Coordinates of C-alpha atoms (C1' of nucleotides) in Angstrom, one line a residue:
Chain A
M195 CA -57.6 153.0 233.3
S196 CA -60.5 154.9 234.7
Q197 CA -63.9 153.4 234.4
V198 CA -67.4 154.7 233.4
F199 CA -70.6 153.5 235.0
A200 CA -74.1 154.5 234.3
L201 CA -77.1 153.9 236.6
V202 CA -80.4 153.7 234.9
D203 CA -83.4 153.8 237.3
C204 CA -87.1 153.7 236.4
N205 CA -89.3 156.5 237.8
N206 CA -91.9 155.5 240.3
F207 CA -91.7 152.0 238.8
Y208 CA -94.6 150.1 240.2
A209 CA -96.9 153.1 239.9
S210 CA -95.8 153.7 236.3
C211 CA -96.5 150.1 235.4
E212 CA -100.1 150.4 236.7
K213 CA -100.6 153.7 234.9
L214 CA -99.4 152.3 231.6
F215 CA -102.4 150.1 231.3
R216 CA -104.8 152.6 232.6
P217 CA -104.6 155.7 230.4
D218 CA -107.7 157.0 232.2
L219 CA -105.5 157.5 235.3
K220 CA -103.0 159.8 233.6
D221 CA -102.4 162.8 235.9
R222 CA -104.2 161.1 238.8
P223 CA -102.4 160.2 242.0
V224 CA -101.7 156.5 242.2
A225 CA -100.2 154.4 245.0
V226 CA -99.1 150.8 245.0
L227 CA -99.4 148.8 248.2
S228 CA -97.2 146.2 249.8
N229 CA -98.2 142.5 250.1
N230 CA -101.3 142.2 252.3
D231 CA -102.2 145.7 251.2
G232 CA -100.3 146.8 254.3
C233 CA -98.0 149.8 253.4
V234 CA -97.5 152.3 250.5
V235 CA -94.5 151.0 248.5
A236 CA -94.7 153.2 245.4
R237 CA -96.3 156.5 244.5
S238 CA -96.9 158.3 241.2
K239 CA -95.6 161.8 240.8
E240 CA -99.0 163.2 241.6
A241 CA -99.2 161.1 244.8
K242 CA -95.8 162.3 245.9
T243 CA -96.9 165.9 245.3
L244 CA -99.9 165.3 247.6
G245 CA -97.4 164.4 250.3
L246 CA -98.2 160.7 250.4
K247 CA -95.2 159.2 252.2
M248 CA -93.3 156.0 251.4
G249 CA -93.8 153.1 253.7
V250 CA -96.7 154.4 255.7
P251 CA -99.3 151.9 256.8
V252 CA -102.5 152.3 254.8
F253 CA -104.9 152.2 257.7
Q254 CA -103.2 155.4 259.0
I255 CA -103.9 157.4 255.8
R256 CA -107.4 156.2 254.9
D257 CA -108.7 159.7 255.1
Q258 CA -105.9 161.2 253.0
I259 CA -106.6 158.5 250.3
E260 CA -110.3 159.3 250.5
R261 CA -109.9 163.1 250.4
H262 CA -107.6 163.2 247.4
D263 CA -109.2 160.3 245.6
I264 CA -105.9 158.4 245.4
V265 CA -106.1 155.3 243.3
C266 CA -104.6 152.3 245.2
F267 CA -103.3 149.0 243.7
S268 CA -102.2 145.8 245.4
S269 CA -98.7 144.9 244.2
N270 CA -98.9 142.9 241.0
Y271 CA -95.4 141.5 240.9
A272 CA -96.0 139.5 237.7
L273 CA -96.8 142.7 235.8
Y274 CA -93.7 144.6 237.2
A275 CA -91.4 141.7 236.4
D276 CA -92.6 141.5 232.9
M277 CA -92.3 145.3 232.3
S278 CA -88.8 145.2 233.9
A279 CA -87.7 142.5 231.4
R280 CA -88.7 144.8 228.6
V281 CA -86.8 147.7 230.0
M282 CA -83.7 145.6 230.6
S283 CA -83.8 144.2 227.1
V284 CA -83.5 147.7 225.7
L285 CA -80.6 148.4 227.9
E286 CA -78.9 145.2 226.8
Q287 CA -79.2 146.3 223.2
E288 CA -77.6 149.6 223.9
A289 CA -74.8 148.9 226.4
P290 CA -71.9 146.4 226.1
E291 CA -72.4 145.2 229.7
V292 CA -75.4 145.3 231.9
E293 CA -75.9 144.4 235.6
I294 CA -79.5 144.1 236.6
Y295 CA -79.3 145.5 240.1
S296 CA -83.0 145.3 241.0
I297 CA -86.4 145.1 239.4
D298 CA -86.2 148.8 238.4
E299 CA -82.5 149.7 238.0
A300 CA -79.4 148.5 236.2
F301 CA -75.8 149.5 236.0
L302 CA -74.2 149.8 232.6
N303 CA -70.5 149.5 232.0
L304 CA -69.7 152.3 229.6
T305 CA -65.9 152.1 229.9
G306 CA -64.6 152.7 226.4
V307 CA -67.9 153.9 225.0
S308 CA -66.9 157.5 225.8
H309 CA -64.8 157.9 222.6
A310 CA -67.6 156.9 220.3
E311 CA -70.1 159.3 221.7
D312 CA -70.5 162.0 224.2
L313 CA -71.7 160.4 227.5
T314 CA -74.5 162.8 228.1
E315 CA -75.8 162.2 224.5
F316 CA -75.6 158.5 225.2
G317 CA -77.7 158.9 228.4
L318 CA -80.4 160.9 226.6
R319 CA -80.5 158.3 223.8
I320 CA -81.0 155.5 226.3
K321 CA -83.7 157.4 228.1
H322 CA -85.6 158.0 224.9
K323 CA -85.3 154.5 223.6
V324 CA -86.5 152.9 226.8
H325 CA -89.5 155.2 226.9
Q326 CA -90.3 154.6 223.3
W327 CA -90.1 150.8 223.6
S328 CA -91.6 150.2 227.0
G329 CA -93.5 153.4 228.0
I330 CA -91.4 153.7 231.2
S331 CA -89.5 156.8 231.9
V332 CA -86.0 156.5 233.5
G333 CA -83.3 158.7 235.0
V334 CA -79.6 158.2 234.0
G335 CA -76.6 158.9 236.1
I336 CA -73.1 158.6 234.7
A337 CA -69.9 158.6 236.8
P338 CA -66.5 156.9 237.3
T339 CA -67.8 154.8 240.3
K340 CA -71.1 153.0 241.1
T341 CA -71.6 155.2 244.2
L342 CA -71.1 158.4 242.2
A343 CA -73.4 157.0 239.4
K344 CA -76.1 156.5 242.1
L345 CA -75.5 160.1 243.2
A346 CA -75.7 161.4 239.6
N347 CA -79.0 159.5 239.2
Y348 CA -80.3 161.0 242.4
A349 CA -79.5 164.5 240.9
A350 CA -81.1 163.5 237.6
K351 CA -84.4 162.9 239.4
K352 CA -84.2 165.8 241.8
Y353 CA -83.4 168.6 239.3
P354 CA -85.7 168.8 236.3
A355 CA -83.3 171.0 234.4
T356 CA -81.1 168.0 233.9
Q357 CA -83.7 166.3 231.6
S358 CA -83.2 163.3 233.8
V359 CA -79.6 162.7 232.6
V360 CA -76.5 163.7 234.7
N361 CA -73.0 163.2 233.6
L362 CA -70.8 163.3 236.8
M363 CA -67.4 162.4 235.2
D364 CA -65.9 165.8 236.2
P365 CA -64.4 165.9 239.7
E366 CA -65.3 169.5 240.2
R367 CA -68.9 168.8 239.4
Q368 CA -68.8 165.8 241.8
R369 CA -67.7 168.0 244.7
R370 CA -70.3 170.7 243.9
L371 CA -73.1 168.1 243.9
M372 CA -71.8 166.3 247.0
A373 CA -71.9 169.5 249.0
L374 CA -75.7 169.7 248.3
V375 CA -76.5 166.1 249.2
D376 CA -77.3 164.9 252.7
V377 CA -75.1 161.9 253.8
S378 CA -78.2 159.8 254.4
D379 CA -78.9 160.0 250.6
V380 CA -75.6 158.3 249.8
W381 CA -75.8 154.7 248.6
G382 CA -74.8 152.5 251.5
V383 CA -75.5 155.0 254.2
G384 CA -78.7 154.1 256.0
R385 CA -80.6 155.6 259.0
R386 CA -78.3 154.4 261.8
I387 CA -75.0 155.2 260.1
S388 CA -76.2 158.7 259.0
E389 CA -77.2 159.4 262.6
R390 CA -73.8 158.5 263.9
L391 CA -72.1 160.4 261.1
K392 CA -74.0 163.5 261.8
S393 CA -73.2 163.3 265.5
Q394 CA -69.6 163.6 264.4
G395 CA -70.3 166.7 262.2
I396 CA -70.5 164.8 258.9
H397 CA -73.6 166.1 257.3
T398 CA -73.2 166.1 253.6
A399 CA -71.8 163.6 251.0
L400 CA -68.8 165.9 250.7
D401 CA -68.1 165.8 254.4
L402 CA -68.0 162.1 254.2
A403 CA -65.7 162.2 251.1
D404 CA -63.3 164.5 252.9
A405 CA -63.4 162.7 256.3
N406 CA -60.4 160.9 257.7
A407 CA -60.3 157.5 256.0
K408 CA -58.6 155.8 259.0
S409 CA -61.2 156.8 261.5
I410 CA -64.0 155.9 259.1
R411 CA -62.6 152.4 258.9
K412 CA -62.0 152.2 262.6
E413 CA -65.2 153.7 263.9
F414 CA -67.5 152.3 261.2
S415 CA -66.6 149.5 258.8
V416 CA -64.8 148.5 255.7
V417 CA -68.1 149.0 253.9
L418 CA -68.3 152.7 254.7
E419 CA -64.6 153.1 253.9
R420 CA -65.3 151.7 250.4
T421 CA -68.2 154.1 250.0
Q422 CA -65.9 156.9 250.9
Q423 CA -63.4 155.9 248.4
E424 CA -66.0 155.6 245.7
L425 CA -67.2 159.1 246.5
N426 CA -63.6 160.2 245.9
G427 CA -63.7 158.6 242.4
L428 CA -61.8 155.5 243.3
S429 CA -63.9 152.5 242.0
C430 CA -64.1 149.7 244.6
L431 CA -67.4 148.1 243.4
D432 CA -67.2 146.3 240.0
M433 CA -69.8 145.2 237.6
E434 CA -71.5 141.9 238.6
S435 CA -73.1 140.9 235.4
I436 CA -73.4 137.2 236.2
A437 CA -75.9 136.7 239.0
P438 CA -74.1 135.2 242.0
V439 CA -75.4 131.8 243.1
K440 CA -78.0 132.1 245.9
Q441 CA -76.9 131.3 249.4
Q442 CA -80.4 131.2 251.0
I443 CA -84.0 131.1 250.0
V444 CA -86.7 132.6 252.1
C445 CA -90.5 132.3 251.7
S446 CA -92.5 134.2 254.4
R447 CA -95.7 136.1 254.5
S448 CA -97.9 137.9 256.9
F449 CA -101.5 136.5 257.2
A450 CA -104.6 138.5 256.2
E451 CA -106.0 137.5 259.6
R452 CA -104.2 136.4 262.7
I453 CA -103.9 132.6 263.1
T454 CA -104.4 130.8 266.4
D455 CA -104.8 127.2 265.6
K456 CA -102.1 124.7 264.7
P457 CA -103.7 123.1 261.6
T458 CA -104.0 126.4 259.8
L459 CA -100.5 127.4 260.7
Q460 CA -99.4 124.0 259.3
Q461 CA -101.1 124.8 256.0
A462 CA -99.3 128.1 255.7
V463 CA -95.9 126.5 256.5
A464 CA -96.6 123.7 254.0
K465 CA -97.4 126.3 251.4
Y466 CA -94.3 128.3 252.0
T467 CA -92.2 125.1 252.0
A468 CA -93.6 124.2 248.6
R469 CA -92.8 127.6 247.2
A470 CA -89.3 127.6 248.7
A471 CA -88.6 124.1 247.3
E472 CA -89.8 125.3 243.9
K473 CA -87.4 128.2 244.0
L474 CA -84.6 125.9 245.1
R475 CA -85.2 123.6 242.2
G476 CA -85.3 126.6 239.9
E477 CA -81.7 127.3 241.1
G478 CA -80.8 123.7 240.4
R479 CA -79.6 123.1 243.9
V480 CA -80.4 121.0 247.0
A481 CA -80.5 122.2 250.6
K482 CA -79.2 120.7 253.8
S483 CA -80.5 123.3 256.2
V484 CA -84.2 124.0 256.8
Q485 CA -85.5 126.7 259.1
V486 CA -89.1 127.6 260.2
F487 CA -90.0 130.8 262.1
I488 CA -93.3 132.1 263.4
R489 CA -94.2 135.2 265.2
T490 CA -97.1 137.2 266.7
G491 CA -97.8 140.8 265.6
L492 CA -95.1 143.4 266.1
F493 CA -97.0 146.5 266.8
N494 CA -99.0 148.1 269.7
N495 CA -100.0 144.7 271.0
N496 CA -101.2 143.9 274.4
D497 CA -101.4 140.4 273.1
P498 CA -98.9 137.9 274.4
R499 CA -95.9 137.8 272.2
H500 CA -94.1 134.8 270.8
V501 CA -91.3 134.8 268.3
G502 CA -89.6 131.5 267.6
S503 CA -87.4 129.8 265.0
L504 CA -85.9 126.4 264.7
T505 CA -83.5 124.9 262.3
S506 CA -83.0 121.3 261.3
R507 CA -80.0 119.9 259.4
L508 CA -81.0 117.1 257.0
A509 CA -78.9 114.0 256.8
T510 CA -78.9 114.4 253.0
P511 CA -79.5 117.6 251.2
T512 CA -82.6 117.6 249.1
S513 CA -85.0 119.7 246.9
D514 CA -87.9 117.2 247.3
T515 CA -90.9 119.1 248.5
R516 CA -92.2 116.1 250.4
L517 CA -89.0 115.6 252.4
L518 CA -88.7 119.3 253.1
M519 CA -92.4 119.5 254.2
K520 CA -91.8 116.6 256.6
A521 CA -88.9 118.6 258.1
T522 CA -90.8 121.9 258.4
D523 CA -93.9 120.3 259.8
Q524 CA -91.8 118.7 262.6
L525 CA -90.1 122.0 263.3
L526 CA -93.5 123.7 263.5
N527 CA -94.8 121.1 265.9
K528 CA -92.0 121.9 268.3
L529 CA -92.4 125.7 267.7
Y530 CA -96.1 126.1 268.0
R531 CA -97.7 127.3 271.3
A532 CA -101.4 127.5 271.8
G533 CA -102.9 130.7 272.9
Y534 CA -101.0 133.1 270.7
R535 CA -102.3 135.1 267.7
Y536 CA -99.7 134.5 265.0
A537 CA -99.2 137.2 262.4
K538 CA -96.5 135.7 260.2
A539 CA -94.6 132.5 259.4
G540 CA -91.7 131.7 257.1
V541 CA -89.5 129.0 255.8
M542 CA -85.8 129.4 255.1
L543 CA -83.6 127.1 253.1
S544 CA -79.8 127.3 253.3
D545 CA -76.5 125.4 253.1
F546 CA -76.9 124.5 249.4
F547 CA -75.1 121.9 247.3
D548 CA -74.9 120.9 243.7
P549 CA -77.1 117.7 243.5
H550 CA -74.7 116.1 241.0
H551 CA -71.7 116.0 243.2
Q552 CA -73.2 115.4 246.5
Q553 CA -71.8 114.2 249.7
M554 CA -73.5 110.9 250.5
D555 CA -73.7 109.3 253.9
L556 CA -73.7 105.6 254.7
F557 CA -77.2 105.2 255.9
T558 CA -79.5 107.1 253.6
P559 CA -80.5 105.6 250.3
T560 CA -78.8 107.5 247.5
H561 CA -80.4 110.2 245.6
N562 CA -83.4 108.8 243.6
S563 CA -84.4 109.9 240.2
K564 CA -88.0 109.2 240.9
S565 CA -88.1 112.2 243.1
E566 CA -86.4 114.3 240.6
T567 CA -88.9 113.3 237.9
L568 CA -91.9 113.8 240.1
M569 CA -90.7 117.3 241.1
S570 CA -90.0 118.4 237.6
V571 CA -93.4 117.2 236.5
I572 CA -95.0 119.3 239.3
D573 CA -92.9 122.3 238.4
S574 CA -93.7 122.2 234.7
I575 CA -97.4 121.8 235.3
N576 CA -97.4 124.7 237.8
H577 CA -95.3 126.8 235.3
K578 CA -98.1 126.6 232.8
A579 CA -101.1 126.6 235.1
K580 CA -99.8 128.8 238.0
G581 CA -100.1 126.9 241.3
K582 CA -102.9 124.6 240.1
L583 CA -101.1 121.5 241.4
F584 CA -100.3 121.4 245.1
F585 CA -100.0 119.2 248.1
A586 CA -103.0 118.4 250.3
S587 CA -101.2 119.7 253.4
Q588 CA -101.3 123.2 252.0
G589 CA -105.0 123.3 252.3
V590 CA -107.6 123.6 249.6
T591 CA -109.4 126.8 250.5
P592 CA -107.1 128.7 252.8
Q593 CA -108.8 131.7 254.6
W594 CA -105.5 133.2 255.8
L595 CA -104.1 134.1 252.4
M596 CA -102.7 137.6 252.0
K597 CA -105.0 140.4 251.3
R598 CA -104.9 141.7 247.7
E599 CA -108.1 143.6 247.3
Q600 CA -107.0 146.1 244.6
L601 CA -105.1 143.8 242.3
S602 CA -104.9 144.9 238.7
P603 CA -105.3 142.3 235.8
A604 CA -102.3 140.4 234.5
Y605 CA -102.1 142.7 231.4
T606 CA -99.0 141.3 229.9
T607 CA -98.8 137.7 231.1
N608 CA -102.4 136.4 231.0
W609 CA -104.4 137.2 227.9
N610 CA -107.5 135.7 229.4
E611 CA -107.6 138.2 232.2
L612 CA -107.7 141.2 230.0
P613 CA -110.7 143.3 230.5
V614 CA -113.1 143.4 227.7
V615 CA -113.0 146.7 225.8
R616 CA -115.7 147.5 223.2
Chain B
dT51 C1' -47.9 118.0 278.4
dA52 C1' -49.8 122.4 279.9
dG53 C1' -50.6 126.6 278.2
dC54 C1' -50.5 130.0 274.7
dT55 C1' -51.7 132.3 270.3
dC56 C1' -53.5 132.2 265.8
dC57 C1' -56.8 130.9 262.5
dC58 C1' -61.0 129.3 260.9
dA59 C1' -65.8 127.9 260.9
dT60 C1' -70.2 128.8 262.7
dG61 C1' -74.2 131.2 264.3
dG62 C1' -76.8 135.2 265.9
dG63 C1' -77.6 139.9 265.4
dT64 C1' -77.4 144.3 262.8
dA65 C1' -77.6 147.1 258.8
dA66 C1' -78.2 148.0 254.2
dC67 C1' -80.6 147.8 249.8
dC68 C1' -84.7 147.5 246.6
Chain C
dC207 C1' -108.6 146.1 264.2
dC208 C1' -105.3 147.2 260.5
dT209 C1' -97.7 148.2 259.7
dG210 C1' -94.0 143.9 253.2
dG211 C1' -90.7 140.5 251.5
dG212 C1' -86.2 138.9 250.1
dT213 C1' -81.3 138.9 250.0
dT214 C1' -76.4 139.9 251.1
dA215 C1' -72.5 141.4 253.9
dC216 C1' -70.4 142.3 258.0
dC217 C1' -69.5 142.2 263.0
dC218 C1' -68.7 139.8 267.0
dA219 C1' -68.5 136.1 270.3
dT220 C1' -67.3 131.3 270.8
dG221 C1' -64.9 127.3 270.6
dG222 C1' -62.0 123.8 268.6
dG223 C1' -57.8 122.4 266.3
dA224 C1' -52.9 123.3 265.0

DNA sequence: TAGCTCCCATGGGTAACC
DNA sequence: CCTGGGTTACCCATGGGA
């Protein structure tokens, strides 16, 4: 039986979240910056109209920001996550099956819904209800495959006449749209692959759909072959409503200022280790493999360069912050070289196990419940009082913390931070 | 038993996505 | 001077059994 997927995607999500709580900024250009206030990662409609580009470093467009009086925000992930949850809960009320694909988009499985209601009507209803309940506006694309649903969503955003809802169930309509869409705008086709496709005369989504399947497989990959089949209405990608178990956890960050000395770098690595361990416990797992990486700046640097990473395999997998910190500190000791200006460091955990049926070895004392208790006490305190409890090795007043100079208040998650309005 | 192929695990690198 | 963070999947080379 043929399937029906919808893709619901929030418009300018981060910028919309910031605007929601600042009605005074209605109709004003707003930009949201990446961690460290480094790049532009989201723009309001007005900012896009002004030609503000996605991903550009802020220092390169200071004058543009000044000239047009663009309001900039540091990213406030807690706010976006909370708004996302509100949007998703509306979708979950309306659709029989929801796959939360990212913070601002979700696939709905509408297979079987089609008889009860016209699909376009369904899309419009969802759009209205999400807006009514969360204040966020969304686009809806409906199609027989996920890739086509993405494409329909792209059209819903691009063409205002659609009222932000596009029903792409009809094959003729699919082909008409695909002829207008650049291959690079197809889901799964990035920069490199679109360049290679274009050198072979494949310029539009339709060109890709009609290309020779054998040669796509041979010269590119199974992944692109699947994309091609999906463009032709053959569903290869199913709903993944249950989140797959994580295979790795990374915690890394650029520093506000370059770090040259080892003790400071040690603090940073300790902090990232603590955060990664916390995430690991949140997943209910233990890790056997621990990696640390450090690197100097990436761009226009006459500075000496150093990138390095080292991995250690623990005798026994663990989620105990103390043991993981011991490991990462040893790795950093081997990795660190004096005389470099480090810009970023990170900790990666992988090779996960279920702590309750764990492979023991002969020489290490067995899993102790003291550690488990201590860690869960730390986690529950930090859950209530965010990050108030930490290890001394993380440093008490770190100077290298990321830059977040334009952070908005925690409107939805911390009542105490709300600005006083009279 | 030397030598061959096949298969699988592993690890580094690339590309994609949001 | 100042350029994000996190995750997965795949490809390919390698090397050790069977």
